[in-house]
Amino acid sequence: NLLLFVLVLGSALYLVRTQYESRLLYTALDRAVAEARRLETEHQRLQVEKRAQATPLRVETLARAKLQMHTATPAITRYVSDPLPAAGSAEARP
């Protein structure tokens, strides 16, 4: 009888420990799923923000304001030509 009692008690303690570990694992899994959802939402928000920052109008506005750039016109465009195009191409050929 004593051996049976010890075995039943050991089995009960093992069952309690297993249930406790199972609850801990389920809680950790639930936290990980919540974190994954949060990160996915953050990723989507950052993608939207990235698209908003890269619009052509915004880029042009920042180029004008911060870099003092302006649209190229024929009046301010300088065309550069190679003074010796034949000599340069002859040296490049083997």
PDB file of C-alpha atoms in Angstrom:
ATOM      1  CA  ASN A   1       0.000   0.000   0.000  1.00  0.00           C
ATOM      2  CA  LEU A   2       2.796   2.382   0.838  1.00  0.00           C
ATOM      3  CA  LEU A   3       4.434   1.841  -2.556  1.00  0.00           C
ATOM      4  CA  LEU A   4       1.127   2.527  -4.327  1.00  0.00           C
ATOM      5  CA  PHE A   5       0.628   5.701  -2.264  1.00  0.00           C
ATOM      6  CA  VAL A   6       4.138   6.968  -3.159  1.00  0.00           C
ATOM      7  CA  LEU A   7       3.563   6.230  -6.844  1.00  0.00           C
ATOM      8  CA  VAL A   8       0.211   8.050  -6.864  1.00  0.00           C
ATOM      9  CA  LEU A   9       1.724  11.007  -4.994  1.00  0.00           C
ATOM     10  CA  GLY A  10       4.677  11.134  -7.408  1.00  0.00           C
ATOM     11  CA  SER A  11       2.307  10.963 -10.377  1.00  0.00           C
ATOM     12  CA  ALA A  12       0.184  13.779  -8.932  1.00  0.00           C
ATOM     13  CA  LEU A  13       3.218  15.988  -8.355  1.00  0.00           C
ATOM     14  CA  TYR A  14       4.465  15.286 -11.882  1.00  0.00           C
ATOM     15  CA  LEU A  15       1.032  16.185 -13.297  1.00  0.00           C
ATOM     16  CA  VAL A  16       0.951  19.472 -11.356  1.00  0.00           C
ATOM     17  CA  ARG A  17       4.468  20.343 -12.554  1.00  0.00           C
ATOM     18  CA  THR A  18       3.580  19.507 -16.154  1.00  0.00           C
ATOM     19  CA  GLN A  19       0.438  21.646 -16.041  1.00  0.00           C
ATOM     20  CA  TYR A  20       2.414  24.540 -14.554  1.00  0.00           C
ATOM     21  CA  GLU A  21       5.052  24.317 -17.315  1.00  0.00           C
ATOM     22  CA  SER A  22       2.298  24.093 -19.904  1.00  0.00           C
ATOM     23  CA  ARG A  23       0.738  27.291 -18.598  1.00  0.00           C
ATOM     24  CA  LEU A  24       4.103  29.041 -18.621  1.00  0.00           C
ATOM     25  CA  LEU A  25       4.704  27.982 -22.219  1.00  0.00           C
ATOM     26  CA  TYR A  26       1.218  29.065 -23.278  1.00  0.00           C
ATOM     27  CA  THR A  27       1.750  32.471 -21.649  1.00  0.00           C
ATOM     28  CA  ALA A  28       5.098  32.868 -23.428  1.00  0.00           C
ATOM     29  CA  LEU A  29       3.495  31.863 -26.731  1.00  0.00           C
ATOM     30  CA  ASP A  30       0.683  34.357 -26.214  1.00  0.00           C
ATOM     31  CA  ARG A  31       3.212  37.119 -25.510  1.00  0.00           C
ATOM     32  CA  ALA A  32       5.218  36.188 -28.610  1.00  0.00           C
ATOM     33  CA  VAL A  33       2.091  36.284 -30.800  1.00  0.00           C
ATOM     34  CA  ALA A  34       1.136  39.693 -29.378  1.00  0.00           C
ATOM     35  CA  GLU A  35       4.676  40.971 -30.020  1.00  0.00           C
ATOM     36  CA  ALA A  36       4.548  39.650 -33.588  1.00  0.00           C
ATOM     37  CA  ARG A  37       1.267  41.503 -34.159  1.00  0.00           C
ATOM     38  CA  ARG A  38       2.733  44.683 -32.709  1.00  0.00           C
ATOM     39  CA  LEU A  39       5.816  44.409 -34.898  1.00  0.00           C
ATOM     40  CA  GLU A  40       3.719  43.761 -38.006  1.00  0.00           C
ATOM     41  CA  THR A  41       1.629  46.849 -37.268  1.00  0.00           C
ATOM     42  CA  GLU A  42       4.789  48.902 -36.722  1.00  0.00           C
ATOM     43  CA  HIS A  43       6.240  47.590 -39.993  1.00  0.00           C
ATOM     44  CA  GLN A  44       3.106  48.574 -41.903  1.00  0.00           C
ATOM     45  CA  ARG A  45       3.152  52.038 -40.320  1.00  0.00           C
ATOM     46  CA  LEU A  46       6.790  52.510 -41.270  1.00  0.00           C
ATOM     47  CA  GLN A  47       6.100  51.389 -44.841  1.00  0.00           C
ATOM     48  CA  VAL A  48       3.334  53.995 -45.143  1.00  0.00           C
ATOM     49  CA  GLU A  49       5.629  56.654 -43.668  1.00  0.00           C
ATOM     50  CA  LYS A  50       8.413  55.667 -46.079  1.00  0.00           C
ATOM     51  CA  ARG A  51       6.065  56.006 -49.056  1.00  0.00           C
ATOM     52  CA  ALA A  52       4.893  59.392 -47.780  1.00  0.00           C
ATOM     53  CA  GLN A  53       8.488  60.629 -47.364  1.00  0.00           C
ATOM     54  CA  ALA A  54       9.487  59.594 -50.891  1.00  0.00           C
ATOM     55  CA  THR A  55       6.754  61.339 -52.876  1.00  0.00           C
ATOM     56  CA  PRO A  56       8.140  63.367 -55.797  1.00  0.00           C
ATOM     57  CA  LEU A  57       6.560  66.584 -54.528  1.00  0.00           C
ATOM     58  CA  ARG A  58       8.154  66.195 -51.088  1.00  0.00           C
ATOM     59  CA  VAL A  59      11.560  65.391 -52.586  1.00  0.00           C
ATOM     60  CA  GLU A  60      11.352  68.419 -54.873  1.00  0.00           C
ATOM     61  CA  THR A  61      10.278  70.690 -52.015  1.00  0.00           C
ATOM     62  CA  LEU A  62      13.157  69.500 -49.813  1.00  0.00           C
ATOM     63  CA  ALA A  63      15.635  69.869 -52.671  1.00  0.00           C
ATOM     64  CA  ARG A  64      14.555  73.453 -53.209  1.00  0.00           C
ATOM     65  CA  ALA A  65      14.439  74.388 -49.512  1.00  0.00           C
ATOM     66  CA  LYS A  66      17.428  72.580 -48.015  1.00  0.00           C
ATOM     67  CA  LEU A  67      19.775  72.162 -50.966  1.00  0.00           C
ATOM     68  CA  GLN A  68      18.903  75.390 -52.811  1.00  0.00           C
ATOM     69  CA  MET A  69      18.328  73.377 -55.998  1.00  0.00           C
ATOM     70  CA  HIS A  70      16.163  74.589 -58.849  1.00  0.00           C
ATOM     71  CA  THR A  71      14.856  73.229 -62.117  1.00  0.00           C
ATOM     72  CA  ALA A  72      17.370  73.172 -64.959  1.00  0.00           C
ATOM     73  CA  THR A  73      16.510  75.483 -67.838  1.00  0.00           C
ATOM     74  CA  PRO A  74      18.325  75.961 -71.162  1.00  0.00           C
ATOM     75  CA  ALA A  75      19.493  79.377 -69.952  1.00  0.00           C
ATOM     76  CA  ILE A  76      21.522  77.888 -67.089  1.00  0.00           C
ATOM     77  CA  THR A  77      22.523  74.605 -68.693  1.00  0.00           C
ATOM     78  CA  ARG A  78      26.144  74.269 -69.745  1.00  0.00           C
ATOM     79  CA  TYR A  79      26.997  71.725 -72.407  1.00  0.00           C
ATOM     80  CA  VAL A  80      30.475  70.255 -72.310  1.00  0.00           C
ATOM     81  CA  SER A  81      32.050  68.527 -75.271  1.00  0.00           C
ATOM     82  CA  ASP A  82      35.197  66.433 -75.533  1.00  0.00           C
ATOM     83  CA  PRO A  83      37.855  68.525 -77.335  1.00  0.00           C
ATOM     84  CA  LEU A  84      39.654  65.465 -78.780  1.00  0.00           C
ATOM     85  CA  PRO A  85      37.080  62.728 -79.362  1.00  0.00           C
ATOM     86  CA  ALA A  86      39.114  60.925 -82.060  1.00  0.00           C
ATOM     87  CA  ALA A  87      42.360  60.796 -80.062  1.00  0.00           C
ATOM     88  CA  GLY A  88      40.641  59.457 -76.963  1.00  0.00           C
ATOM     89  CA  SER A  89      38.847  56.700 -78.836  1.00  0.00           C
ATOM     90  CA  ALA A  90      42.007  55.642 -80.725  1.00  0.00           C
ATOM     91  CA  GLU A  91      43.931  55.166 -77.489  1.00  0.00           C
ATOM     92  CA  ALA A  92      41.132  53.141 -75.971  1.00  0.00           C
ATOM     93  CA  ARG A  93      41.227  50.567 -78.800  1.00  0.00           C
ATOM     94  CA  PRO A  94      43.899  47.825 -78.636  1.00  0.00           C
TER      95      PRO A  94
END
